[in-house]
Coordinates of C-alpha atoms in Angstrom, one line a residue:
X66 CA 16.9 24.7 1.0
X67 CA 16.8 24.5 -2.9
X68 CA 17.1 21.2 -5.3
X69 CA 19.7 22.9 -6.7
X70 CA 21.6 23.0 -3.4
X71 CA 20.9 19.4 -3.0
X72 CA 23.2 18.7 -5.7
X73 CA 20.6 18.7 -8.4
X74 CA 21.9 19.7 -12.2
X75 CA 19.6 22.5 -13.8
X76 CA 17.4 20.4 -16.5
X77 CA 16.2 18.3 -13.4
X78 CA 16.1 21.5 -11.2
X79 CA 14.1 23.6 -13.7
X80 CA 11.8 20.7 -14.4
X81 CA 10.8 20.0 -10.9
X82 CA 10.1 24.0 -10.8
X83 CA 7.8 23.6 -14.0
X84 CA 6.2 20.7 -12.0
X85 CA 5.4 23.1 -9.0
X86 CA 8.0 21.9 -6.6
X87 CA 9.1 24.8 -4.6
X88 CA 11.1 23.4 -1.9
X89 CA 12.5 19.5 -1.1
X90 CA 10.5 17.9 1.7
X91 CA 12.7 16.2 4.8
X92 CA 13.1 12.8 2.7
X93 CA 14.4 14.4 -0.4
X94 CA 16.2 17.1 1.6
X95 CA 18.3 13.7 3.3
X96 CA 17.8 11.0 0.7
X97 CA 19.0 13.1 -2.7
X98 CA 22.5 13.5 -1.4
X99 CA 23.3 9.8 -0.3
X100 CA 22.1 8.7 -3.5
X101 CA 24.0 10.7 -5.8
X102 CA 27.0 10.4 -3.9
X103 CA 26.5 6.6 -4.9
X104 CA 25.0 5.4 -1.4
X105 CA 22.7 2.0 -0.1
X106 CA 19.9 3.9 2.0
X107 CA 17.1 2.6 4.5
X108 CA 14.5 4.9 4.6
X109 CA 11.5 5.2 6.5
X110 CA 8.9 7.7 5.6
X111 CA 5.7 7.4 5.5
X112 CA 3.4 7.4 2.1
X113 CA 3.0 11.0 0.8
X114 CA 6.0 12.1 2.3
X115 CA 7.1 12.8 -1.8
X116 CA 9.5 9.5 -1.4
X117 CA 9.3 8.9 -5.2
X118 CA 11.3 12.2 -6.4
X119 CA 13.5 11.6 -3.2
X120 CA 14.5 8.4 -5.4
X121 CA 13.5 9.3 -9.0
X122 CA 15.4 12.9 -9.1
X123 CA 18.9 11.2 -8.4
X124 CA 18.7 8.2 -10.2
X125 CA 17.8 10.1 -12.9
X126 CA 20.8 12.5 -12.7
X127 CA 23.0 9.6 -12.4
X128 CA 21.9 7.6 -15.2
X129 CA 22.5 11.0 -17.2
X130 CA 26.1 11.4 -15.9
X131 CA 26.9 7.7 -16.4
X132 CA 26.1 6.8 -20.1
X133 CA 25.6 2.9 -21.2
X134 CA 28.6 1.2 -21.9
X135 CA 28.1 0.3 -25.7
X136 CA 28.3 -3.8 -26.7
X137 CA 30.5 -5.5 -27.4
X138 CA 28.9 -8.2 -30.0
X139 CA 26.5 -7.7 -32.1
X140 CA 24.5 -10.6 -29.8
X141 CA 24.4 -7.9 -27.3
X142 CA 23.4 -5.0 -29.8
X143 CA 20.5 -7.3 -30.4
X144 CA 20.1 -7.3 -26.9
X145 CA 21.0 -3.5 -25.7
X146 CA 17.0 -2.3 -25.9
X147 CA 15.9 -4.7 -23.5
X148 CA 18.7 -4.2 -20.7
X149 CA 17.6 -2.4 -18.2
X150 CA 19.3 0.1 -16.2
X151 CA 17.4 0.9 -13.1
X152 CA 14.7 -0.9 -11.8
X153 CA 11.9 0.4 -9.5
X154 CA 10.0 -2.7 -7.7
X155 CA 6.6 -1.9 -6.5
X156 CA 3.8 -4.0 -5.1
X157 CA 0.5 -2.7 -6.6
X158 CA -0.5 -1.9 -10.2
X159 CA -1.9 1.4 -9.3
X160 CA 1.4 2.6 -7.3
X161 CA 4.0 1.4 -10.4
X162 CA 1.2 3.4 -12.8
X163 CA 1.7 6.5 -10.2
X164 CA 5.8 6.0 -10.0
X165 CA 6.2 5.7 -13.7
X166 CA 4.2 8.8 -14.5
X167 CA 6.0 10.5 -12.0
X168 CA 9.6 9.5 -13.7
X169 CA 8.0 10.3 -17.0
X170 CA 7.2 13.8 -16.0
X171 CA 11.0 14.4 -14.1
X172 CA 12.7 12.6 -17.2
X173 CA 11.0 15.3 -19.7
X174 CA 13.6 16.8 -22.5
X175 CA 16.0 14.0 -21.2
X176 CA 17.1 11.2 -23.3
X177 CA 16.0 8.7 -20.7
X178 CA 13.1 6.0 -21.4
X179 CA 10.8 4.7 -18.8
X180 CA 8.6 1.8 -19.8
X181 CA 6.1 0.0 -16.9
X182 CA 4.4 -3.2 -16.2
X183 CA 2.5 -5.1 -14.1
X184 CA -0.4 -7.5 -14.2
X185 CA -4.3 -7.0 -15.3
X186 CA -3.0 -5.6 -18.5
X187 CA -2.0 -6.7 -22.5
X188 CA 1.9 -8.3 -22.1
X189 CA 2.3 -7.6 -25.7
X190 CA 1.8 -4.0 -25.2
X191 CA 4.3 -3.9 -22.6
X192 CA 6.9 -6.1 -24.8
X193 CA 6.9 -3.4 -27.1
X194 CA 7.1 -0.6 -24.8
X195 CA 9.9 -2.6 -23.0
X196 CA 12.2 -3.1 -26.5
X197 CA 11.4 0.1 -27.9
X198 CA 14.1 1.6 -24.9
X199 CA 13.7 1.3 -21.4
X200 CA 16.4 3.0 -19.2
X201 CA 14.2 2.2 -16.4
X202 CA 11.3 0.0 -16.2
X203 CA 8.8 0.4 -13.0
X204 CA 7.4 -3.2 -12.5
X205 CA 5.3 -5.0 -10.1
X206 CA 7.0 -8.5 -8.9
X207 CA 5.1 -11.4 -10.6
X208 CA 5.1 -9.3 -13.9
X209 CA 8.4 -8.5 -13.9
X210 CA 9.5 -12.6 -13.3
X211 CA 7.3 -13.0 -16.4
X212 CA 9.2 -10.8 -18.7
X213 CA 11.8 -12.1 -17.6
X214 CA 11.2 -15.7 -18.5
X215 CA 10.2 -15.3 -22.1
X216 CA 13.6 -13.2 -22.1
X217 CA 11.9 -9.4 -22.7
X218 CA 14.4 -8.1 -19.8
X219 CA 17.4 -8.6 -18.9
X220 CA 18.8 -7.3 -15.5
X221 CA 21.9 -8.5 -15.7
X222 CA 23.1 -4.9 -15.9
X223 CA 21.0 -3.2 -13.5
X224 CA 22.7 -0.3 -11.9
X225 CA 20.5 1.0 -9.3
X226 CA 17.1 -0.9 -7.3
X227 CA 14.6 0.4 -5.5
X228 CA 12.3 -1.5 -3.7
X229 CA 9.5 1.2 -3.3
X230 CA 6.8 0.3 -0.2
X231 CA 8.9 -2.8 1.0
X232 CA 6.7 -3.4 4.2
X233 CA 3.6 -4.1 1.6
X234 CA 5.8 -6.1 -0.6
X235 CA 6.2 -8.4 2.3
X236 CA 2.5 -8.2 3.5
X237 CA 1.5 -9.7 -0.2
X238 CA 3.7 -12.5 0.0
X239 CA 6.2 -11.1 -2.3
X240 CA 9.5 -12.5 -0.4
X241 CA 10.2 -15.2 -2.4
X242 CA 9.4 -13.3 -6.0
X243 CA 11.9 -10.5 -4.8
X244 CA 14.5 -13.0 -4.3
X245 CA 14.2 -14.7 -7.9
X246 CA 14.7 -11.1 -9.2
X247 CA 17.7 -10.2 -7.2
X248 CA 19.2 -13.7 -8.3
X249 CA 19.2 -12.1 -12.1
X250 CA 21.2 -8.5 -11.1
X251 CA 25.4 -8.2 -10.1
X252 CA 25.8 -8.0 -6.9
X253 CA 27.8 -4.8 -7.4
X254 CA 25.0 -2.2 -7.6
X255 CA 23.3 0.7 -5.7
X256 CA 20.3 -0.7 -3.8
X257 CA 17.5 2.4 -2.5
X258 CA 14.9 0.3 0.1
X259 CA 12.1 2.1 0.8
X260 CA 9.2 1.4 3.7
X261 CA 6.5 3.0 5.8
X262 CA 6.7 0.4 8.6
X263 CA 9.6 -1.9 9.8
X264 CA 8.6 -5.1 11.3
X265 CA 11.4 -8.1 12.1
X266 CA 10.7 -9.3 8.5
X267 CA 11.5 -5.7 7.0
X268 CA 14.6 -5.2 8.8
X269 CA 15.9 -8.8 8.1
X270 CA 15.3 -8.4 3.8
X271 CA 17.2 -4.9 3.9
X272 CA 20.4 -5.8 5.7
X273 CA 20.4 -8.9 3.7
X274 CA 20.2 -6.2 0.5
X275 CA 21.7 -3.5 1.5
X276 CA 25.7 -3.0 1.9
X277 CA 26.5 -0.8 4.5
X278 CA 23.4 1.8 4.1
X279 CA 22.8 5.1 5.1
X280 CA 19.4 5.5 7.3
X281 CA 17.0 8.2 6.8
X282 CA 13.9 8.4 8.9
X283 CA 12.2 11.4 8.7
X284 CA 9.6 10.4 10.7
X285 CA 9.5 7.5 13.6
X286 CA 9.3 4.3 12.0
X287 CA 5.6 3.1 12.2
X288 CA 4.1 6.6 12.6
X289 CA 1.0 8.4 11.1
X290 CA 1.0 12.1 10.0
X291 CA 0.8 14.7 12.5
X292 CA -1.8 16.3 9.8
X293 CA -4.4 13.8 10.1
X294 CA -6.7 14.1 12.6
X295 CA -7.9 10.6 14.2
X296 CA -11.2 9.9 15.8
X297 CA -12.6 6.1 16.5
X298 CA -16.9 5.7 16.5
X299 CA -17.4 2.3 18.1
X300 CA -21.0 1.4 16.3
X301 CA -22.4 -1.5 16.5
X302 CA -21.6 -3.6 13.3
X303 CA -25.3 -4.0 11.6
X304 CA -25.2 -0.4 11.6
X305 CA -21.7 0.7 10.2
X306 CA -23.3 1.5 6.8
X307 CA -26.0 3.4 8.0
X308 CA -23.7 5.3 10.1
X309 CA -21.1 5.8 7.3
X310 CA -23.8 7.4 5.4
X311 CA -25.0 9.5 8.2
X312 CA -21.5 11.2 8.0
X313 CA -21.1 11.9 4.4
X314 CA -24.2 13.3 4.0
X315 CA -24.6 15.4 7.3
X316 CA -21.2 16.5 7.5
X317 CA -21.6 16.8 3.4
X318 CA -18.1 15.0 3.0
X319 CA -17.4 15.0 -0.8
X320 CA -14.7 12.6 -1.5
X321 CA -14.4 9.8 0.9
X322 CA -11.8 6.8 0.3
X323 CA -13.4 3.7 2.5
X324 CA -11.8 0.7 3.6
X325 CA -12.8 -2.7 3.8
X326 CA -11.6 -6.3 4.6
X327 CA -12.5 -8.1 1.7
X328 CA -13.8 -7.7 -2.1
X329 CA -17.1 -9.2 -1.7
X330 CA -17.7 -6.4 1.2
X331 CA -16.7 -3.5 -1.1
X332 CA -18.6 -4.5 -4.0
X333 CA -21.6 -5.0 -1.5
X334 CA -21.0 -1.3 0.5
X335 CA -20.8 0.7 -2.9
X336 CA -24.3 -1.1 -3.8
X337 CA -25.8 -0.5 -0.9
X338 CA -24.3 3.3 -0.5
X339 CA -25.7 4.2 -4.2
X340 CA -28.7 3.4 -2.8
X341 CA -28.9 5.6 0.2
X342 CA -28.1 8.3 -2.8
X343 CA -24.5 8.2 -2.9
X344 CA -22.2 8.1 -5.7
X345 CA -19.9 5.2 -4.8
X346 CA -17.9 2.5 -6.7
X347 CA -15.6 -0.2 -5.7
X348 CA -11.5 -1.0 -6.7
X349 CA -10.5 -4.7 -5.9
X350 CA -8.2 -7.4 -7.0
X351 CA -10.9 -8.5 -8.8
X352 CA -11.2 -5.9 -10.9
X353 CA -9.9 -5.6 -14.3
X354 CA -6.8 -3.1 -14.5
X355 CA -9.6 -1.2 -17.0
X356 CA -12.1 -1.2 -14.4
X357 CA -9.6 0.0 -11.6
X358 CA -8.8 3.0 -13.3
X359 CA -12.0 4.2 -14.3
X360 CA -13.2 4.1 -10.6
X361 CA -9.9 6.1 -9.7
X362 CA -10.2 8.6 -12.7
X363 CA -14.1 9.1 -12.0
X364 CA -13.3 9.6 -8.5
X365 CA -10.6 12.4 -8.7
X366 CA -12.9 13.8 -11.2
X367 CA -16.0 14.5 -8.6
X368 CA -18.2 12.0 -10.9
X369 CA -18.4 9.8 -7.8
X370 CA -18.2 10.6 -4.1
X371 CA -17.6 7.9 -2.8
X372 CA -14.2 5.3 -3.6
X373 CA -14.6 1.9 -1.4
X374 CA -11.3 -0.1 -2.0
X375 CA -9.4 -3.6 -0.3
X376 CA -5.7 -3.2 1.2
X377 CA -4.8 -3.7 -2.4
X378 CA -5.1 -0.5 -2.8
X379 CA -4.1 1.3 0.2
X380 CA -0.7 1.3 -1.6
X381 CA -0.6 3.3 -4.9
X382 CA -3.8 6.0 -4.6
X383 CA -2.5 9.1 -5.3
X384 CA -5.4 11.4 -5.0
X385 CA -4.3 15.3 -4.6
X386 CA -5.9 16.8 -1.5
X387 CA -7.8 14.4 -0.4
X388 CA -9.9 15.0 2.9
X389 CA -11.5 11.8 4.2
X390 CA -10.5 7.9 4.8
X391 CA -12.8 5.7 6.7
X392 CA -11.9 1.9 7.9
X393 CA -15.0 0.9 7.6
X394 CA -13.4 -2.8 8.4
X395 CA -10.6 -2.4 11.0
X396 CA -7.7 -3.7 9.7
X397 CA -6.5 -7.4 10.3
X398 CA -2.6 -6.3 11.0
X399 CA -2.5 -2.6 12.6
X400 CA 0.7 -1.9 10.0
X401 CA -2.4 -1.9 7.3
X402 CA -3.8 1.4 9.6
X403 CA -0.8 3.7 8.7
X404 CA -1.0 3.0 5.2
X405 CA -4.8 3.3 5.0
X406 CA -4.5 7.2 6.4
X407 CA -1.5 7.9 4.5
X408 CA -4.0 8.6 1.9
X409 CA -4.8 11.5 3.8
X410 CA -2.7 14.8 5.2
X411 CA 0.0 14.1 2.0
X412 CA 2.6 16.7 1.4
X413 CA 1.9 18.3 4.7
X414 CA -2.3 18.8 4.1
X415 CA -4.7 18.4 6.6
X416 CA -6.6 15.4 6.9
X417 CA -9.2 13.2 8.6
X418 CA -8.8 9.5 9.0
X419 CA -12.0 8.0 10.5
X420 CA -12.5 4.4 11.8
X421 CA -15.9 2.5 12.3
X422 CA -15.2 0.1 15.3
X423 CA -18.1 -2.9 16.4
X424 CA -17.4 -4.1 19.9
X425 CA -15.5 -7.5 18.1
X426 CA -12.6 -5.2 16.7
X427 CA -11.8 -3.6 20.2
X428 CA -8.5 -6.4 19.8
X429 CA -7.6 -4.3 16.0
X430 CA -7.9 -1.0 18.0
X431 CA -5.4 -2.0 20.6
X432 CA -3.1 -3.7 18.0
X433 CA -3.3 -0.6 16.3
X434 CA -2.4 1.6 19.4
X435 CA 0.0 -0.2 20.4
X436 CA 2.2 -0.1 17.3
X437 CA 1.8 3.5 17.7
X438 CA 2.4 4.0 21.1
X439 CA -0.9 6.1 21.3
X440 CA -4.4 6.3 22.5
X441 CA -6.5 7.0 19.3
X442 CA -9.9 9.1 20.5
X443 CA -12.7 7.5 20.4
X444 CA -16.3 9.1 20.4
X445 CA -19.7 7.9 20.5
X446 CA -22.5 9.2 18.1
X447 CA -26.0 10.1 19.7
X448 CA -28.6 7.9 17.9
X449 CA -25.3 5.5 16.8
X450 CA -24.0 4.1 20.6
X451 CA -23.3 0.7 20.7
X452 CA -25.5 -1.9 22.7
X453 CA -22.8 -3.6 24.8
X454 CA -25.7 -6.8 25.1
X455 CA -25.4 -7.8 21.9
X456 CA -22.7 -10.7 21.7
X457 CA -20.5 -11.1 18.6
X458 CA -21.3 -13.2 16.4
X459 CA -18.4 -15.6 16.7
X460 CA -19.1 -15.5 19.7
X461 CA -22.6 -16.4 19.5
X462 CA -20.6 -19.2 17.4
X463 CA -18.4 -20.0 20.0
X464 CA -21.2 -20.3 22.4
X465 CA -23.8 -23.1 20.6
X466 CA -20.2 -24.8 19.6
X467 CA -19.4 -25.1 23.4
X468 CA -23.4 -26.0 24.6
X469 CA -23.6 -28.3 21.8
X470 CA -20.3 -30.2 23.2
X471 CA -21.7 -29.8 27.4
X472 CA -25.0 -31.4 26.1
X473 CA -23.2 -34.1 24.1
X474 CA -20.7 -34.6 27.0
X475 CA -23.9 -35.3 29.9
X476 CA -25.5 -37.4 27.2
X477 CA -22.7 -39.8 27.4
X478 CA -21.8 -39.8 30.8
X479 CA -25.6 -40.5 31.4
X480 CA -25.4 -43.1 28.7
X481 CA -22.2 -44.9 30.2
X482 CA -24.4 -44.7 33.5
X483 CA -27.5 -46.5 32.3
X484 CA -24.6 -48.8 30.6
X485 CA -22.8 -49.5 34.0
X486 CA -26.5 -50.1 35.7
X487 CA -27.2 -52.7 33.8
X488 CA -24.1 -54.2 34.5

C-alpha cells in the first residue's frame, strides 16, 4: 500500500518520499484514514511504530484543505498569530523536540507553521516563535498552562488534539494539567489519543475525551516488539556495574542506552563506567535542556558509547538503529519495561533489550511478566551467578528492625516481672 492510496494529497506524498518513506507502517496504514475522514481514534501502538506521521501527515493535510476563518475585529487580528490550530500534547522535552522536528520536515514547502515548547528552556524565545505564526504548536503540559496564563496562546480555536504517549502523561502526574488545558478548547473538535499501554486510568481519560472513537491497535495493548530479543542476568546487585561493563566491552557493544531508577544513580554509573574506560554520560531531570541534548547529540554521534538516562527519558529518544537497552535498575511499574525497550527494534529493526536483576527485584520481574503474559528468559553469567545467601538489604533492614523490637519486647516483660515480684 502507498500514502498516496491512503488518501494522502501529492505535496505530503512526495515529501514523505524525499524523507525516505517507502511504504505506511500498520498504524499509519489504519490511523491516516480515520483521521482525514474527520474521526476520534484510540490507538495503541507501541513507541517506534512511526505513530507521529500516522498523526502529523493528516492533520497536516487537513489544516491545508480547511483554511483559518479570518477575524472578525481587529481585537482578534491582534490576536490571530497566537491562536492555535492544532495542538500536539507530549510529556517529555526531548519527545515534543523529536515531534516538532518531525512536523517541520512533513510541513516543508507548505504554508503551515510549527512552533514548540516545553520547560528547561528561554520562555521569551518561545513567545516569539509562538506570535511569529503557529498553526501548530507541540508543547509539553506545564509549559503549555504557562503560555497560556500570561496570554501567549489561545486555544480557544483548536481544531484537532493529540495527546501523544498518554500512558506516560499519566505516569508523571499530568492528569490534572491535561484537564486545565482541555477546559480552554470547544468541545466540538477532533481529538487523536495516543498510548503504548492502557491501564484503568488510560482507558478512563480517553472515553472521557474521546466522542465515539475509532480503535486501532496494531499491536496487543501492553506488548513489546517481536524484534527485540529479551534475555534477564540475575547478578547480584554490588556487582551490576561490573557486569554491565563486562558486556559492553566483551561483547564490544557500541551504543548502549542504560536505565536507572533515579538521577543520583545515573550520574554515579556514567562516573564510575568512564572509569572502567567507557565513554558514558548521563540525561536526567536534573539536567539543563542544554545539557540534555548535548549528551543525546554526542551519543548519536559515536562521541560517547555509553547514554545512562531516568524514566524521563524513556519517552522521546529517538535514536536511529539503535542496538542495545539495559535496565540496569528494574523498573518500579512493569508499564516503564515496554517503553524502556521501545528504544530498541524501531521501524521493524532488530534489537536487544537486556535487564540486570539482583535477587530483591525478582517481584519487578514477575510484574513485568505478568503484564505481558510471558516468561522473559533469564540466564546466568559464569564468573557473575548470584549468591542466593546474601540477604537484601532491606531485608537485612527488616531484620535488626524486628530483633531490635523481640529484644525490647523480653526486656519489658522481664521488667514488668521483677515489677510484679516486688509486689
Amino acid at each position: 500500500m502507498s500514502f498516496q492510496a491512503l488518501g494522502l494529497q501529492s505535496q505530503l506524498v512526495d515529501t514523505v518520499t524525499a524523507l525516505g518513506f517507502k511504504t505506511p507502517t500498520p498504524v499509519q496504514q489504519q490511523a491516516i484514514p480515520e483521521v482525514l475522514a474527520g474521526h476520534d481514534i484510540m490507538a495503541g501502538a507501541q513507541t517506534g511504530t512511526g505513530k507521529t506521521a500516522a498523526f502529523g501527515l493528516p492533520v497536516l493535510q487537513r489544516l491545508l484543505e480547511q483554511p483559518e476563518l479570518e477575524p472578525d475585529t481587529s481585537a482578534d487580528r491582534e490576536k490571530a498569530n497566537i491562536q492555535i490550530r492544532a495542538l500536539v500534547l507530549t510529556p517529555t522535552r526531548e519527545l515534543a523536540q523529536q515531534v516538532y522536528d518531525s512536523i517541520t520536515s512533513y510541513s516543508k514547502d507548505t504554508p503551515i507553521k510549527t512552533a514548540v515548547a516545553y520547560g528547561g528552556t528561554s520562555m521569551n524565545v518561545q513567545v516569539n516563535a509562538i506570535r511569529s505564526g503557529a498553526d501548530i504548536l507541540v508543547a509539553t503540559p506545564g509549559r503549555l498552562l504557562d503560555h497560556a496564563y500570561v496570554g501567549t496562546v489561545d486555544l480557544a480555536k483548536v481544531e484537532c488534539f493529540v495527546l501523544d504517549e498518554a500512558d506516560r502523561m499519566l505516569d508523571m502526574g499530568f492528569i490534572d494539567d491535561i484537564k486545565r488545558i482541555m477546559k480552554r478548547m470547544k468541545t466540538a473538535r477532533q481529538t487523536l489519543f495516543f498510548s503504548a499501554t492502557f491501564s484503568k486510568q488510560v482507558k478512563k481519560l480517553a472515553y472521557d475525551i474521546l466522542e465515539d472513537p475509532k480503535l486501532i491497535e496494531v499491536t496487543p495493548a501492553n506488548s513489546t516488539a517481536v524484534t527485540v530479543e529479551q534475555m534477564v542476568y540475575p547478578v547480584d546487585r554490588h556487582r551490576k556495574r561490573e557486569l554491565l561493563s563486562y558486556l559492553i566491552g566483551s561483547r564490544n557493544w557500541q551504543q548502549v542506552l542504560v536505565f536507572t531508577k533515579t538521577k543520583q544513580g545515573s550520574d554515579e554509573l556514567a562516573k564510575e563506567l568512564g572509569l572502567d574506560g567507557i565513554k558514558a554520560a548521563s540525561i536526567n531531570g536534573d539536567k539543563s535542556q542544554g545539557a540534555r541534548q548535548r549528551a543525546l547529540n554526542d551519543f548519536k554521534t559515536g562521541k560517547i558509547r555509553v547514554l545512562v538516562a531516568t524514566d524521563v527519558a524513556a519517552r522521546g529518544l529517538d535514536i536511529d538503529q539503535l542496538e542495545y537497552v539495559v535496565n540496569f535498575d528494574m523498573p518500579f511499574k512493569a508499564e516503564d519495561y515496554v517503553h524502556r525497550i521501545g528504544r530498541t527494534g524501531r521501524a521493524g529493526q532488530a534489537g536487544n533489550a537486556i535487564s540486570l536483576m539482583s535477587l530483591d527485584e525478582e517481584w519487578a520481574l514477575k510484574a513485568i511478566e505478568e503484564l505481558l503474559d510471558t516468561r522473559l528468559p533469564q540466564q546466568w553469567l559464569e564468573g557473575y551467578e548470584p549468591d542466593p545467601t546474601i540477604e537484601p538489604p532491606e531485608n537485612r533492614r527488616r531484620g535488626r528492625s524486628a530483633d531490635k523490637r523481640k529484644a525490647k519486647a523480653k526486656h519489658k516483660i522481664h521488667k514488668n516481672r521483677g515489677r510484679h515480684t516486688r509486689r
